[in-house]
Amino acid sequence: MQGSTGANESVHLDPSSETASLIERASHVMSSRQSNVRALAEPSIFVESGQGQRVWDVDGKEWLDFAIAMGPGIWGHGCREYLDVIHAQLDKLLYVQSGACQSRLEVELAEKIVEHVPSAEHVRFHLSGSEAVQMALRLARAFTGKPKFVRFGGHYHGWLDNVIGGVVDPAANDLPYAAISDNDPFYTEGRAEHALEESFLIPWNDVDALKTLLENHGDKIAVLIMEVFNSNGGGASPKPGYLEAVQNLCRQYGVLLCFDEIITGFRTAIGGAQSIVGVTPDLTIFGKAIAGGMPLAAIAGRKDIFNLFKQNKVIGAGTFNAFPVSIAAGLATIRMLENGGTELYVHRNQMQAKLEAGLRQAARTTGHDLVTLGLPGNFCTHFTAKEPMWTSAEIAANADAGKAMRFRQGLREQSIIQGLGSRWFVSFALTEDDVDATISAAARAMEKI
């Protein structure tokens, strides 16, 4: 179902360009782009350099980049203060044996996370979000002694077999396992035979569905994992009171609550989205923005749960766990967030609010219905008049996906890179000029769809 290199890659490309040459060369040695969650018929953009919210490709073309690595790039491209820390660390210490040696930096970064994140009493580092998700699941199973976990339709927790793909089964009776569907954007062949039976998959923002599941199977469920805001499913927010109800049900049935803050952590607020919604989970998973662009992930949570590591009851090996260069980048990121204070987030949020309002106005002017859904640092655009929309399924049923794809293509023709899933990632480097240029370009794109 997924594709990347092929005949469509050459559409609208100058055959003499460096981009066209690289696409041709790649087709001989690479079967796809390096992350192929969704099929993209559009040509690849081979990026050479970046500054702020802008990048330049191998042909020297300038782009406004609202993918910004799909979440890590909170400082934008080329932030000197951030890069200087990485350069200094490269000269000082590149790697350690993670099972026998430690660096001062990992202790300092763990202390910072504990200081700022409500759920964090202890911290453990990994290199990618997919790894951290699996570590959290293993830890929860070990702590509770129960085998299953709960996930929600439209939420994304990495590419491994037991968490990717499947759709909520409307015909599910007692055991709501994920159903396989050709319409599932996360469908994959080659999955282990019983991987999707490790979890139950139910609708998000539906307290009754969760209550029924826990009443029937709470004795089998170790942990419930969710995005706090469903960025991967279109930007839907939790209904008022939903997270509090989920937390109460988890406590009632002895189920751990785990927030996947891989997108929201440190991007949305220095304390994560949990510091905004006021609900503190038992476990939290971080990635992407935690190190401002370098690969790093972490799990944080209750000390009594993490004691399983101390007791050697749970193993979480990894050559690059606490990789010093990434840890240094993470420490620099939090210190820069601290130094910027609330003003840093306030200014970014003002830029984002202006951008969202401008996109909605451009749509009205050109005769389209457009809503924006999301949270500070990340939002989605949907061509529909329906508000509110509380789930990815509701968004899919009401938003015009064809128009969204034509808009995405129109933005590319205007030198705007939009994130996958109609997402827009906003960095602290976004300027008034960037916003104005984007709104004007979006209006031109909307005139043609």
mmCIF file of N, CA, C and O in Angstrom, residues 256-308:
data_model
loop_
_atom_site.group_PDB
_atom_site.id
_atom_site.type_symbol
_atom_site.label_atom_id
_atom_site.label_comp_id
_atom_site.label_asym_id
_atom_site.label_seq_id
_atom_site.Cartn_x
_atom_site.Cartn_y
_atom_site.Cartn_z
ATOM 1 N N LEU A 256 -2.884 1.126 34.556
ATOM 2 C CA LEU A 256 -2.017 2.295 34.455
ATOM 3 C C LEU A 256 -2.447 3.176 33.286
ATOM 4 O O LEU A 256 -2.889 2.683 32.247
ATOM 5 N N LEU A 257 -2.304 4.475 33.467
ATOM 6 C CA LEU A 257 -2.604 5.446 32.418
ATOM 7 C C LEU A 257 -1.295 5.982 31.859
ATOM 8 O O LEU A 257 -0.448 6.494 32.604
ATOM 9 N N CYS A 258 -1.116 5.844 30.544
ATOM 10 C CA CYS A 258 0.111 6.291 29.885
ATOM 11 C C CYS A 258 -0.227 7.316 28.815
ATOM 12 O O CYS A 258 -1.019 7.028 27.911
ATOM 13 N N PHE A 259 0.362 8.497 28.905
ATOM 14 C CA PHE A 259 0.211 9.529 27.883
ATOM 15 C C PHE A 259 1.377 9.450 26.903
ATOM 16 O O PHE A 259 2.547 9.483 27.314
ATOM 17 N N ASP A 260 1.067 9.327 25.630
ATOM 18 C CA ASP A 260 2.062 9.420 24.572
ATOM 19 C C ASP A 260 2.202 10.901 24.224
ATOM 20 O O ASP A 260 1.372 11.468 23.522
ATOM 21 N N GLU A 261 3.269 11.515 24.752
ATOM 22 C CA GLU A 261 3.532 12.937 24.497
ATOM 23 C C GLU A 261 4.723 13.103 23.559
ATOM 24 O O GLU A 261 5.468 14.079 23.659
ATOM 25 N N ILE A 262 4.875 12.161 22.646
ATOM 26 C CA ILE A 262 5.985 12.248 21.703
ATOM 27 C C ILE A 262 5.875 13.512 20.855
ATOM 28 O O ILE A 262 6.878 14.146 20.537
ATOM 29 N N ILE A 263 4.680 13.908 20.497
ATOM 30 C CA ILE A 263 4.498 15.153 19.745
ATOM 31 C C ILE A 263 4.341 16.353 20.675
ATOM 32 O O ILE A 263 4.911 17.419 20.443
ATOM 33 N N THR A 264 3.591 16.189 21.759
ATOM 34 C CA THR A 264 3.245 17.355 22.587
ATOM 35 C C THR A 264 4.311 17.724 23.600
ATOM 36 O O THR A 264 4.399 18.888 24.014
ATOM 37 N N GLY A 265 5.134 16.756 24.024
ATOM 38 C CA GLY A 265 6.092 17.041 25.080
ATOM 39 C C GLY A 265 7.094 18.111 24.711
ATOM 40 O O GLY A 265 7.780 18.001 23.698
ATOM 41 N N PHE A 266 7.168 19.146 25.514
ATOM 42 C CA PHE A 266 8.090 20.272 25.376
ATOM 43 C C PHE A 266 7.760 21.172 24.193
ATOM 44 O O PHE A 266 8.077 22.351 24.214
ATOM 45 N N ARG A 267 7.103 20.667 23.158
ATOM 46 C CA ARG A 267 6.620 21.515 22.074
ATOM 47 C C ARG A 267 5.410 22.313 22.534
ATOM 48 O O ARG A 267 5.345 23.532 22.352
ATOM 49 N N THR A 268 4.447 21.639 23.133
ATOM 50 C CA THR A 268 3.220 22.311 23.561
ATOM 51 C C THR A 268 3.471 23.193 24.772
ATOM 52 O O THR A 268 2.998 24.328 24.845
ATOM 53 N N ALA A 269 4.206 22.661 25.730
ATOM 54 C CA ALA A 269 4.549 23.388 26.957
ATOM 55 C C ALA A 269 5.726 22.674 27.584
ATOM 56 O O ALA A 269 5.954 21.483 27.321
ATOM 57 N N ILE A 270 6.477 23.351 28.423
ATOM 58 C CA ILE A 270 7.657 22.744 29.036
ATOM 59 C C ILE A 270 7.264 21.590 29.945
ATOM 60 O O ILE A 270 8.054 20.672 30.175
ATOM 61 N N GLY A 271 6.040 21.597 30.450
ATOM 62 C CA GLY A 271 5.540 20.496 31.266
ATOM 63 C C GLY A 271 4.729 19.495 30.484
ATOM 64 O O GLY A 271 4.114 18.597 31.083
ATOM 65 N N GLY A 272 4.708 19.622 29.173
ATOM 66 C CA GLY A 272 3.920 18.736 28.340
ATOM 67 C C GLY A 272 2.456 19.126 28.316
ATOM 68 O O GLY A 272 2.006 20.008 29.058
ATOM 69 N N ALA A 273 1.687 18.446 27.466
ATOM 70 C CA ALA A 273 0.257 18.718 27.388
ATOM 71 C C ALA A 273 -0.436 18.409 28.709
ATOM 72 O O ALA A 273 -1.449 19.014 29.051
ATOM 73 N N GLN A 274 0.116 17.455 29.470
ATOM 74 C CA GLN A 274 -0.497 17.113 30.758
ATOM 75 C C GLN A 274 -0.528 18.306 31.707
ATOM 76 O O GLN A 274 -1.420 18.412 32.542
ATOM 77 N N SER A 275 0.436 19.209 31.564
ATOM 78 C CA SER A 275 0.442 20.395 32.427
ATOM 79 C C SER A 275 -0.635 21.386 32.024
ATOM 80 O O SER A 275 -1.003 22.262 32.818
ATOM 81 N N ILE A 276 -1.161 21.261 30.800
ATOM 82 C CA ILE A 276 -2.237 22.132 30.336
ATOM 83 C C ILE A 276 -3.593 21.546 30.706
ATOM 84 O O ILE A 276 -4.478 22.244 31.190
ATOM 85 N N VAL A 277 -3.751 20.234 30.505
ATOM 86 C CA VAL A 277 -5.054 19.608 30.756
ATOM 87 C C VAL A 277 -5.269 19.306 32.231
ATOM 88 O O VAL A 277 -6.394 19.066 32.673
ATOM 89 N N GLY A 278 -4.189 19.278 33.010
ATOM 90 C CA GLY A 278 -4.333 19.094 34.445
ATOM 91 C C GLY A 278 -4.591 17.673 34.885
ATOM 92 O O GLY A 278 -5.066 17.443 35.998
ATOM 93 N N VAL A 279 -4.278 16.690 34.029
ATOM 94 C CA VAL A 279 -4.416 15.281 34.383
ATOM 95 C C VAL A 279 -3.018 14.659 34.348
ATOM 96 O O VAL A 279 -2.314 14.759 33.347
ATOM 97 N N THR A 280 -2.629 14.028 35.448
ATOM 98 C CA THR A 280 -1.292 13.463 35.568
ATOM 99 C C THR A 280 -1.345 11.947 35.388
ATOM 100 O O THR A 280 -1.956 11.249 36.204
ATOM 101 N N PRO A 281 -0.709 11.419 34.350
ATOM 102 C CA PRO A 281 -0.728 9.972 34.113
ATOM 103 C C PRO A 281 0.284 9.251 35.004
ATOM 104 O O PRO A 281 1.090 9.883 35.699
ATOM 105 N N ASP A 282 0.259 7.933 34.940
ATOM 106 C CA ASP A 282 1.243 7.126 35.659
ATOM 107 C C ASP A 282 2.559 7.044 34.897
ATOM 108 O O ASP A 282 3.633 6.984 35.501
ATOM 109 N N LEU A 283 2.464 7.023 33.570
ATOM 110 C CA LEU A 283 3.629 6.959 32.698
ATOM 111 C C LEU A 283 3.469 7.965 31.567
ATOM 112 O O LEU A 283 2.346 8.227 31.116
ATOM 113 N N THR A 284 4.578 8.509 31.105
ATOM 114 C CA THR A 284 4.562 9.426 29.955
ATOM 115 C C THR A 284 5.706 9.052 29.022
ATOM 116 O O THR A 284 6.799 8.697 29.470
ATOM 117 N N ILE A 285 5.445 9.133 27.728
ATOM 118 C CA ILE A 285 6.455 8.856 26.708
ATOM 119 C C ILE A 285 6.772 10.163 25.979
ATOM 120 O O ILE A 285 5.867 10.867 25.538
ATOM 121 N N PHE A 286 8.057 10.465 25.871
ATOM 122 C CA PHE A 286 8.505 11.660 25.153
ATOM 123 C C PHE A 286 9.391 11.269 23.976
ATOM 124 O O PHE A 286 10.036 10.224 23.972
ATOM 125 N N GLY A 287 9.438 12.141 22.985
ATOM 126 C CA GLY A 287 10.317 11.973 21.839
ATOM 127 C C GLY A 287 10.350 13.286 21.075
ATOM 128 O O GLY A 287 9.981 14.332 21.609
ATOM 129 N N LYS A 288 10.765 13.240 19.840
ATOM 130 C CA LYS A 288 10.753 14.402 18.945
ATOM 131 C C LYS A 288 11.362 15.636 19.595
ATOM 132 O O LYS A 288 12.571 15.790 19.640
ATOM 133 N N ALA A 289 10.533 16.535 20.127
ATOM 134 C CA ALA A 289 11.024 17.835 20.592
ATOM 135 C C ALA A 289 11.850 17.767 21.867
ATOM 136 O O ALA A 289 12.464 18.759 22.249
ATOM 137 N N ILE A 290 11.894 16.623 22.540
ATOM 138 C CA ILE A 290 12.632 16.535 23.800
ATOM 139 C C ILE A 290 14.100 16.921 23.620
ATOM 140 O O ILE A 290 14.730 17.443 24.540
ATOM 141 N N ALA A 291 14.654 16.686 22.437
ATOM 142 C CA ALA A 291 16.040 17.054 22.173
ATOM 143 C C ALA A 291 16.152 18.086 21.059
ATOM 144 O O ALA A 291 17.232 18.295 20.505
ATOM 145 N N GLY A 292 15.048 18.729 20.702
ATOM 146 C CA GLY A 292 15.086 19.854 19.779
ATOM 147 C C GLY A 292 15.496 19.529 18.363
ATOM 148 O O GLY A 292 15.769 20.434 17.578
ATOM 149 N N GLY A 293 15.571 18.245 18.008
ATOM 150 C CA GLY A 293 15.964 17.873 16.650
ATOM 151 C C GLY A 293 16.886 16.676 16.597
ATOM 152 O O GLY A 293 16.951 15.973 15.584
ATOM 153 N N MET A 294 17.624 16.421 17.661
ATOM 154 C CA MET A 294 18.450 15.219 17.731
ATOM 155 C C MET A 294 17.595 14.025 18.148
ATOM 156 O O MET A 294 16.596 14.187 18.847
ATOM 157 N N PRO A 295 17.972 12.806 17.744
ATOM 158 C CA PRO A 295 17.168 11.630 18.119
ATOM 159 C C PRO A 295 17.291 11.320 19.599
ATOM 160 O O PRO A 295 18.375 11.061 20.109
ATOM 161 N N LEU A 296 16.156 11.360 20.297
ATOM 162 C CA LEU A 296 16.106 11.043 21.716
ATOM 163 C C LEU A 296 14.657 10.796 22.097
ATOM 164 O O LEU A 296 13.742 11.433 21.562
ATOM 165 N N ALA A 297 14.440 9.860 22.991
ATOM 166 C CA ALA A 297 13.121 9.604 23.549
ATOM 167 C C ALA A 297 13.297 9.274 25.022
ATOM 168 O O ALA A 297 14.405 9.000 25.487
ATOM 169 N N ALA A 298 12.204 9.303 25.751
ATOM 170 C CA ALA A 298 12.272 9.006 27.180
ATOM 171 C C ALA A 298 10.928 8.498 27.653
ATOM 172 O O ALA A 298 9.885 8.808 27.072
ATOM 173 N N ILE A 299 10.959 7.704 28.712
ATOM 174 C CA ILE A 299 9.749 7.427 29.464
ATOM 175 C C ILE A 299 9.952 8.006 30.859
ATOM 176 O O ILE A 299 11.060 8.003 31.398
ATOM 177 N N ALA A 300 8.877 8.531 31.424
ATOM 178 C CA ALA A 300 8.920 9.113 32.760
ATOM 179 C C ALA A 300 7.694 8.648 33.518
ATOM 180 O O ALA A 300 6.658 8.349 32.916
ATOM 181 N N GLY A 301 7.805 8.579 34.828
ATOM 182 C CA GLY A 301 6.642 8.155 35.580
ATOM 183 C C GLY A 301 6.913 7.909 37.032
ATOM 184 O O GLY A 301 7.911 8.385 37.596
ATOM 185 N N ARG A 302 6.036 7.148 37.660
ATOM 186 C CA ARG A 302 6.074 6.895 39.089
ATOM 187 C C ARG A 302 7.311 6.091 39.491
ATOM 188 O O ARG A 302 7.687 5.124 38.836
ATOM 189 N N LYS A 303 7.884 6.477 40.627
ATOM 190 C CA LYS A 303 9.091 5.821 41.117
ATOM 191 C C LYS A 303 8.846 4.353 41.415
ATOM 192 O O LYS A 303 9.698 3.498 41.133
ATOM 193 N N ASP A 304 7.672 4.024 41.979
ATOM 194 C CA ASP A 304 7.421 2.625 42.335
ATOM 195 C C ASP A 304 7.350 1.728 41.108
ATOM 196 O O ASP A 304 7.727 0.551 41.167
ATOM 197 N N ILE A 305 6.909 2.286 39.971
ATOM 198 C CA ILE A 305 6.907 1.507 38.728
ATOM 199 C C ILE A 305 8.335 1.333 38.213
ATOM 200 O O ILE A 305 8.751 0.236 37.832
ATOM 201 N N PHE A 306 9.102 2.389 38.247
ATOM 202 C CA PHE A 306 10.472 2.358 37.732
ATOM 203 C C PHE A 306 11.404 1.519 38.605
ATOM 204 O O PHE A 306 12.487 1.128 38.152
ATOM 205 N N ASN A 307 11.006 1.241 39.823
ATOM 206 C CA ASN A 307 11.837 0.390 40.678
ATOM 207 C C ASN A 307 12.041 -0.997 40.091
ATOM 208 O O ASN A 307 12.969 -1.715 40.477
ATOM 209 N N LEU A 308 11.195 -1.409 39.151
ATOM 210 C CA LEU A 308 11.385 -2.699 38.476
ATOM 211 C C LEU A 308 12.710 -2.735 37.713
ATOM 212 O O LEU A 308 13.307 -3.808 37.552
#
